[in-house]
Amino acid sequence: MSRVTEEEIRSLGELSRLALSDSEVETLKRDLESILEHMDALAEVDTTGVQPMTHVLGTIGHLRSDEVCESLAVEEVFAASPERTEDCFDVPAILPPGSNK
Amino acid sequence: MSAMLSNEKWEAVIGLEVHVQLATKSKAFSASAVQYGAAPNSLTDPTVLALPGSLPVFNEEGLRLAMRLGLALGCTIAKHSRFARKHYFYPDQPAGYQISQYDEPICAGGSVPILEDGVRKEIALTRIHLENDAGKNNHAGARSLVDLNRAGVALCEVVSEPVLRSATEAADYMRSLRQIVRFLGVSEGDMEKGHLRCDANVSIRPRGREAFGTRTELKNINSFKFVQQAIEHEIARQIRALEAGETIVQETRLWDADAGRSRSMRGKEEALDYRYFPDPDLPPLEVSDATIEQIRSELPELPLDARARLIALGLAAADAEQLSSERRLLAYYDATLASLGKSNAKLAANWVSGALLAELGRLGKSIGDSPLEPARLAGLLKLIADDTISGKIAKGILARMMESPDEAKDIVEREGLGQITDSSALEAIVDELLDNNPKQVQGYREGNQKLLGFFVGQVMKATGGKANPKMVNQLLRARLDT
Amino acid sequence: MSELLSLSASEQARRIAEKTVSATELCDAYLARIDANDADLGSYLRVDHEGARAQAHAVDAAVCAGDSVGPLAGVPIALKDLLVTESLETTAGSKILEGWVPPYEGSVVRKLRSAGAVILGKLNLDEFAMGSSNEHSAFRPCKNPWDLGRVPGGSSGGSAAAVSASLCAMSLGTDTGGSIRQPASFCGLVGLKPTYGRVSRHGLIAYASSFDQIGPLATCAEDAALMLEVIAGGDILDATCSTEPVPAYQAACKRDVKGLVIGIAKEMEGEDVDTAVSAAVAAAIAELESAGAEVRRISLPHTRYSLPTYYLLATAEASSNLARFDGVRYGKRKGNEEALQNMYEKTRGAGFGAEVKTRIMLGTFALRAGYYDAYYKKAQQVRTLIADDFRKAFAEVDVIASPTAPTTAFPFGAKKTPIDMYKADVFTLSCNLAGLPGLSMNCGFDDSGMPIGLQLLAAPMQEETLLQCAAAYQRQTDWHTRRPNFGGQP
């Protein structure tokens, strides 16, 4: 059953922010289709009234108290950053709202 | 303006989403400090930067503050709530997702009270949920510069039902909410610092129709003025469009305060799909009944409740409103009244909201750090109430009490500032005055009643302001009118 | 090669504490063996000669001064390169993170350091722990020391290969769907995946947050117990980490298995399992039976849905966890001069390998509006059913035994499609879905001389039972003492 179109793969790529070559699109389409076929098995399980498990073992989590710890030094913050300007992360312009690219 | 005329035909339907910055010391999910105006990227930690391997752990104070707000507004507190991830790529969103409560928020229902022509009206809420803030992008030509100091700050989003009907009502709602969060200490509520940020959903429909029209979302309206202007503008725009036979497009519009108009953000985020799912790093928030009751028991009286109480004590609406506008001011007033007695509620109101605030203003101090404590002020006011001193003398004493720990009674005694209520002493002064001013006496007796003021003034001058004005009046009339 | 390297980690720790061996001597012996042999194996991505020697010196100084030292004092270990180490490059096996030197220490690494462990370096893995063979490492493949033509398993392939080849005394791996147990099986080791929440995930670069756990790979049960005692326990930096007290795991290794009930699930056998594997597993169970355990047949009806359930949920979480690799704050950036969307797409397109992209795409697919209920939520519901199966089973039995993997280590390139590769994890996934502790240990060899793994699962927080079984088995057998003929046997 072919249910993943090339267009869908490209749109998933955009949503995931992944540049994909044509051959990658082709491979991904094939692989996702075959993986999704295996996923179909789940449809046969009767899950009526079954709670979705969002946290394993009903984990009881803890909270932290509102205490301040020392911040990372600015040099540590930027140690690995690809581009830095005036102690800010420098990125290509975020399009001003309203303008189309 | 045609929109104004058309308002008789059209009704606006407005819902507000207000992001309130919670007054926590550290971030929502990690321990770097929350502080306004710090050097760029100086308030970060591995979680704020979304470094690989870092994890979020929720700040218990954020939970307490959200519950405090929820309980104050009559919301139902969820004993089980949880965080979800809301995904979108943006440089100010380090993890690629915002942590936000989605299908199970901490608070449901409740309402924010506003005053409409002096009458209390409840604006229903849908929910209040917890989330973290994004960083800040500064646009510089072809580049954007990102400061993540604000990223991860704890917010709660207060979502109203679409029950507001005018821009004014929306602005009133926002003001009331700000006052309440400040009263509760849930937020510093400083608009300048962006502690309250508002998005509005606006639609219009013909009056009398129940179905909603197509709505637009207005973003970036972060002051009371802009809330009012932007919504007014949007209502007018929609009316114009519909009356011109156009249709309203469901879209997000950005308010441009400088231009005084909104712009469509269409085209920018057409492929938005947030892909919410429960955040596996954050186990559900479980809250016990005991915790809820504990927080409920610590709630203060809210501004509009205090206002009603003060009016019942006999205060003018304006005074009641001023005194209930801020928690510490109200506390000061109530403490003063506790020493002074409720029968002097108006006297205390006049002095707290008048002379005391003026004096504090002169000293550059706020009510919270007033050097004159409520009990000592009450001591001063007692002397006015029992006619020991005049208001004028009291003002001078008040100014001095700001700078010394003395009680008013002691100052008055030590310096003999008590009013002259001994009629024989006053009679002597009056007699001397009349003897020395025969012309004015003549004038008064010939019908120039205004001269009474002259005589009162002269007596007050002669006594250094200590004469009891009522008694002076009586004595003067007794002498002059015979 | 030094005879010291054939000692168990526990024994090394004892000798260092008694001053019969110095930490420096031991550390240098391992470093020399790594330098001489790892080029053929590819288990290390980074060797920290300087750091390791400094730690070893510090241990020796403390021992000489008569100071009390930690339980791992002087024991040379190595870490899967998915664990964040302060000031020591950490890559997750991915190009996108190449060159990243973390400014903070992960909680488990902090615990190791304060226990006195000597950290030799960072170990190879499938990129972001996504793989079952180590073929998805962005840097180089890691090989199986038993046969260099075969994979060591994955994703903690480097962690298994290095211990097996005596290039470290013990290692840490991470297990999301079998990534400790399957390589342990392929390399003939003990690999322990703790209960979800038993060990802090702080500093573990997330693949799938509701599955990931850090655990030890070691040559014997006692060593795994020693390591688990150090790394388990509460952590304020991980909200999902349990604060339950840490039991004396080493003591558990001394108990016998009399009266212990072993369950065998019919869903965890079958025609897809190699006959040699089936036979070795059956023999191992018989061995435990002869030591006093009782065997009972059980059923785990929903575990047959483990594979689709796991791959939907884990990839959904992965698509979210990997969103932070955007080239803004760290990592290699591409397309800096282009529009923002292009910068993102090029950075991620160039930085992630094919398998990572496939999983991000699959996860994004499952979470999309309109698909969530049919895929993600449905899988969460099935996850509940799988966990319920185990809960019922553990009311009757103490451990559940099965093969760790259907086959022994396969040759490079044997798995042609993602699904073929995913099936290598078919017996290990359900453990992570239910959050249970699981252990794999060597229980024999096939005709090609490749190790076979026996998997034992227990109820939540019952790691003691697993270690007790494994230690008892290892007292009766000697499979675990065999070493590959690699780099000159120790």
GROMACS .gro file of N, CA and C in nm, chain B residues 46-58 82 85 87 89-97 143 146 148 273-283, chain C residues 84 97 100 103-104 196 201-205 209-210 236-240 317 320-321 323-325 329-330 333 336-337 340 344 348 364 367-369 372 376 380:
model
  234
  147PRO      N    1   2.280   2.503   3.132
  147PRO     CA    2   2.267   2.402   3.026
  147PRO      C    3   2.122   2.380   2.981
  148THR      N    4   2.026   2.387   3.072
  148THR     CA    5   1.887   2.364   3.033
  148THR      C    6   1.833   2.480   2.950
  149VAL      N    7   1.864   2.603   2.992
  149VAL     CA    8   1.818   2.720   2.917
  149VAL      C    9   1.875   2.718   2.775
  150LEU      N   10   2.000   2.678   2.762
  150LEU     CA   11   2.063   2.673   2.630
  150LEU      C   12   2.025   2.547   2.554
  151ALA      N   13   1.949   2.459   2.618
  151ALA     CA   14   1.914   2.329   2.559
  151ALA      C   15   2.041   2.257   2.515
  152LEU      N   16   2.141   2.256   2.601
  152LEU     CA   17   2.260   2.179   2.569
  152LEU      C   18   2.224   2.031   2.567
  153PRO      N   19   2.290   1.953   2.483
  153PRO     CA   20   2.264   1.809   2.481
  153PRO      C   21   2.280   1.750   2.622
  154GLY      N   22   2.186   1.664   2.660
  154GLY     CA   23   2.197   1.596   2.789
  154GLY      C   24   2.137   1.670   2.906
  155SER      N   25   2.098   1.797   2.886
  155SER     CA   26   2.038   1.871   2.997
  155SER      C   27   1.891   1.833   3.010
  156LEU      N   28   1.836   1.851   3.130
  156LEU     CA   29   1.697   1.813   3.155
  156LEU      C   30   1.623   1.925   3.228
  157PRO      N   31   1.493   1.934   3.208
  157PRO     CA   32   1.413   2.031   3.283
  157PRO      C   33   1.360   1.969   3.413
  158VAL      N   34   1.363   2.046   3.520
  158VAL     CA   35   1.296   2.006   3.645
  158VAL      C   36   1.216   2.127   3.690
  159PHE      N   37   1.087   2.109   3.713
  159PHE     CA   38   1.001   2.225   3.732
  159PHE      C   39   1.020   2.290   3.870
  183ARG      N   40  -0.022   1.831   3.359
  183ARG     CA   41   0.107   1.791   3.303
  183ARG      C   42   0.152   1.888   3.194
  186ARG      N   43   0.509   1.926   2.504
  186ARG     CA   44   0.604   1.999   2.421
  186ARG      C   45   0.531   2.054   2.300
  188HIS      N   46   0.611   2.217   1.950
  188HIS     CA   47   0.730   2.226   1.864
  188HIS      C   48   0.723   2.335   1.759
  190PHE      N   49   1.052   2.556   1.522
  190PHE     CA   50   1.191   2.599   1.513
  190PHE      C   51   1.197   2.750   1.511
  191TYR      N   52   1.272   2.807   1.601
  191TYR     CA   53   1.289   2.951   1.607
  191TYR      C   54   1.413   2.976   1.691
  192PRO      N   55   1.496   3.069   1.652
  192PRO     CA   56   1.624   3.083   1.725
  192PRO      C   57   1.608   3.120   1.872
  193ASP      N   58   1.493   3.180   1.907
  193ASP     CA   59   1.476   3.216   2.048
  193ASP      C   60   1.418   3.100   2.130
  194GLN      N   61   1.396   2.986   2.064
  194GLN     CA   62   1.338   2.869   2.131
  194GLN      C   63   1.444   2.757   2.127
  195PRO      N   64   1.534   2.756   2.227
  195PRO     CA   65   1.655   2.672   2.214
  195PRO      C   66   1.629   2.522   2.194
  196ALA      N   67   1.529   2.466   2.260
  196ALA     CA   68   1.508   2.322   2.249
  196ALA      C   69   1.435   2.284   2.121
  197GLY      N   70   1.382   2.384   2.050
  197GLY     CA   71   1.298   2.352   1.934
  197GLY      C   72   1.155   2.324   1.976
  198TYR      N   73   1.130   2.336   2.106
  198TYR     CA   74   0.992   2.325   2.154
  198TYR      C   75   0.977   2.408   2.281
  244ARG      N   76   2.065   4.004   0.967
  244ARG     CA   77   2.091   3.908   1.074
  244ARG      C   78   1.993   3.931   1.189
  247VAL      N   79   2.039   3.685   1.902
  247VAL     CA   80   1.953   3.618   1.998
  247VAL      C   81   2.012   3.624   2.138
  249LEU      N   82   1.933   3.486   2.515
  249LEU     CA   83   1.850   3.381   2.579
  249LEU      C   84   1.830   3.404   2.729
  374ASP      N   85   0.250   2.330   1.263
  374ASP     CA   86   0.193   2.207   1.318
  374ASP      C   87   0.276   2.180   1.442
  375TYR      N   88   0.220   2.210   1.557
  375TYR     CA   89   0.301   2.212   1.679
  375TYR      C   90   0.338   2.075   1.732
  376ARG      N   91   0.273   1.971   1.683
  376ARG     CA   92   0.305   1.834   1.723
  376ARG      C   93   0.317   1.818   1.875
  377TYR      N   94   0.216   1.863   1.944
  377TYR     CA   95   0.214   1.850   2.091
  377TYR      C   96   0.224   1.704   2.133
  378PHE      N   97   0.301   1.675   2.234
  378PHE     CA   98   0.288   1.547   2.303
  378PHE      C   99   0.339   1.563   2.446
  379PRO      N  100   0.293   1.478   2.538
  379PRO     CA  101   0.330   1.495   2.679
  379PRO      C  102   0.483   1.492   2.695
  380ASP      N  103   0.539   1.585   2.770
  380ASP     CA  104   0.684   1.589   2.785
  380ASP      C  105   0.730   1.473   2.872
  381PRO      N  106   0.807   1.379   2.814
  381PRO     CA  107   0.848   1.262   2.891
  381PRO      C  108   0.950   1.295   3.001
  382ASP      N  109   1.012   1.412   2.994
  382ASP     CA  110   1.108   1.449   3.098
  382ASP      C  111   1.041   1.498   3.226
  383LEU      N  112   0.913   1.532   3.214
  383LEU     CA  113   0.844   1.594   3.328
  383LEU      C  114   0.724   1.513   3.370
  384PRO      N  115   0.738   1.440   3.480
  384PRO     CA  116   0.624   1.362   3.529
  384PRO      C  117   0.508   1.456   3.563
  667VAL      N  118   2.762   1.305   2.860
  667VAL     CA  119   2.826   1.436   2.862
  667VAL      C  120   2.940   1.437   2.965
  680LEU      N  121   2.754   1.725   1.603
  680LEU     CA  122   2.805   1.768   1.733
  680LEU      C  123   2.958   1.758   1.741
  683TRP      N  124   3.221   1.936   1.997
  683TRP     CA  125   3.154   1.999   2.112
  683TRP      C  126   3.220   1.957   2.243
  686PRO      N  127   3.035   2.226   2.866
  686PRO     CA  128   3.072   2.310   2.979
  686PRO      C  129   3.015   2.258   3.111
  687TYR      N  130   2.958   2.138   3.108
  687TYR     CA  131   2.905   2.085   3.234
  687TYR      C  132   2.925   1.934   3.238
  779TYR      N  133   1.373   0.194   3.453
  779TYR     CA  134   1.361   0.334   3.416
  779TYR      C  135   1.352   0.418   3.544
  784ARG      N  136   1.929   1.038   3.418
  784ARG     CA  137   1.955   1.060   3.275
  784ARG      C  138   2.022   1.194   3.250
  785HIS      N  139   2.047   1.269   3.355
  785HIS     CA  140   2.111   1.400   3.336
  785HIS      C  141   2.251   1.380   3.276
  786GLY      N  142   2.273   1.442   3.163
  786GLY     CA  143   2.401   1.425   3.095
  786GLY      C  144   2.400   1.310   2.995
  787LEU      N  145   2.288   1.245   2.981
  787LEU     CA  146   2.270   1.143   2.877
  787LEU      C  147   2.201   1.214   2.759
  788ILE      N  148   2.268   1.224   2.648
  788ILE     CA  149   2.210   1.293   2.533
  788ILE      C  150   2.089   1.212   2.486
  792SER      N  151   1.335   0.989   2.553
  792SER     CA  152   1.344   1.019   2.696
  792SER      C  153   1.268   0.923   2.787
  793SER      N  154   1.160   0.864   2.740
  793SER     CA  155   1.085   0.776   2.829
  793SER      C  156   1.137   0.632   2.823
  819ILE      N  157   1.859   1.538   4.176
  819ILE     CA  158   1.766   1.653   4.164
  819ILE      C  159   1.764   1.711   4.024
  820LEU      N  160   1.859   1.673   3.940
  820LEU     CA  161   1.862   1.729   3.805
  820LEU      C  162   1.783   1.645   3.704
  821ASP      N  163   1.723   1.536   3.750
  821ASP     CA  164   1.639   1.454   3.663
  821ASP      C  165   1.508   1.425   3.735
  822ALA      N  166   1.400   1.486   3.685
  822ALA     CA  167   1.270   1.474   3.752
  822ALA      C  168   1.214   1.332   3.744
  823THR      N  169   1.266   1.250   3.655
  823THR     CA  170   1.213   1.115   3.642
  823THR      C  171   1.299   1.014   3.718
  900GLU      N  172   0.961   1.073   2.014
  900GLU     CA  173   1.041   1.143   2.115
  900GLU      C  174   1.173   1.192   2.053
  903SER      N  175   1.155   1.508   1.855
  903SER     CA  176   1.149   1.623   1.944
  903SER      C  177   1.285   1.651   2.010
  904ASN      N  178   1.347   1.545   2.061
  904ASN     CA  179   1.475   1.563   2.131
  904ASN      C  180   1.585   1.617   2.040
  906ALA      N  181   1.543   1.825   1.796
  906ALA     CA  182   1.511   1.958   1.740
  906ALA      C  183   1.613   2.063   1.784
  907ARG      N  184   1.678   2.038   1.897
  907ARG     CA  185   1.771   2.137   1.950
  907ARG      C  186   1.900   2.147   1.867
  908PHE      N  187   1.924   2.050   1.782
  908PHE     CA  188   2.045   2.055   1.700
  908PHE      C  189   2.015   2.138   1.576
  912ARG      N  190   2.336   2.743   1.863
  912ARG     CA  191   2.415   2.762   1.985
  912ARG      C  192   2.541   2.675   1.989
  913TYR      N  193   2.539   2.564   1.916
  913TYR     CA  194   2.654   2.474   1.912
  913TYR      C  195   2.642   2.388   1.787
  916ARG      N  196   2.739   2.458   1.160
  916ARG     CA  197   2.633   2.527   1.088
  916ARG      C  198   2.661   2.527   0.939
  919ASN      N  199   2.489   2.953   0.646
  919ASN     CA  200   2.484   3.070   0.734
  919ASN      C  201   2.442   3.196   0.661
  920GLU      N  202   2.474   3.204   0.530
  920GLU     CA  203   2.443   3.327   0.457
  920GLU      C  204   2.305   3.322   0.392
  923LEU      N  205   1.689   3.184   0.707
  923LEU     CA  206   1.691   3.104   0.830
  923LEU      C  207   1.645   2.960   0.806
  927TYR      N  208   1.863   2.618   0.878
  927TYR     CA  209   1.819   2.503   0.957
  927TYR      C  210   1.827   2.374   0.875
  931ARG      N  211   2.096   2.067   0.948
  931ARG     CA  212   2.046   1.939   0.993
  931ARG      C  213   2.058   1.832   0.884
  947THR      N  214   0.820   1.254   1.330
  947THR     CA  215   0.742   1.371   1.292
  947THR      C  216   0.609   1.329   1.232
  950LEU      N  217   0.356   1.229   1.501
  950LEU     CA  218   0.304   1.335   1.586
  950LEU      C  219   0.223   1.439   1.511
  951ARG      N  220   0.218   1.427   1.378
  951ARG     CA  221   0.150   1.530   1.301
  951ARG      C  222   0.002   1.539   1.338
  952ALA      N  223  -0.047   1.661   1.325
  952ALA     CA  224  -0.190   1.682   1.349
  952ALA      C  225  -0.269   1.588   1.260
  955TYR      N  226  -0.192   1.184   1.513
  955TYR     CA  227  -0.154   1.159   1.652
  955TYR      C  228  -0.232   1.043   1.714
  959TYR      N  229   0.055   0.782   1.746
  959TYR     CA  230   0.122   0.803   1.874
  959TYR      C  231   0.038   0.756   1.991
  963GLN      N  232   0.085   0.448   2.259
  963GLN     CA  233   0.090   0.467   2.405
  963GLN      C  234  -0.006   0.371   2.476
   0.00000   0.00000   0.00000
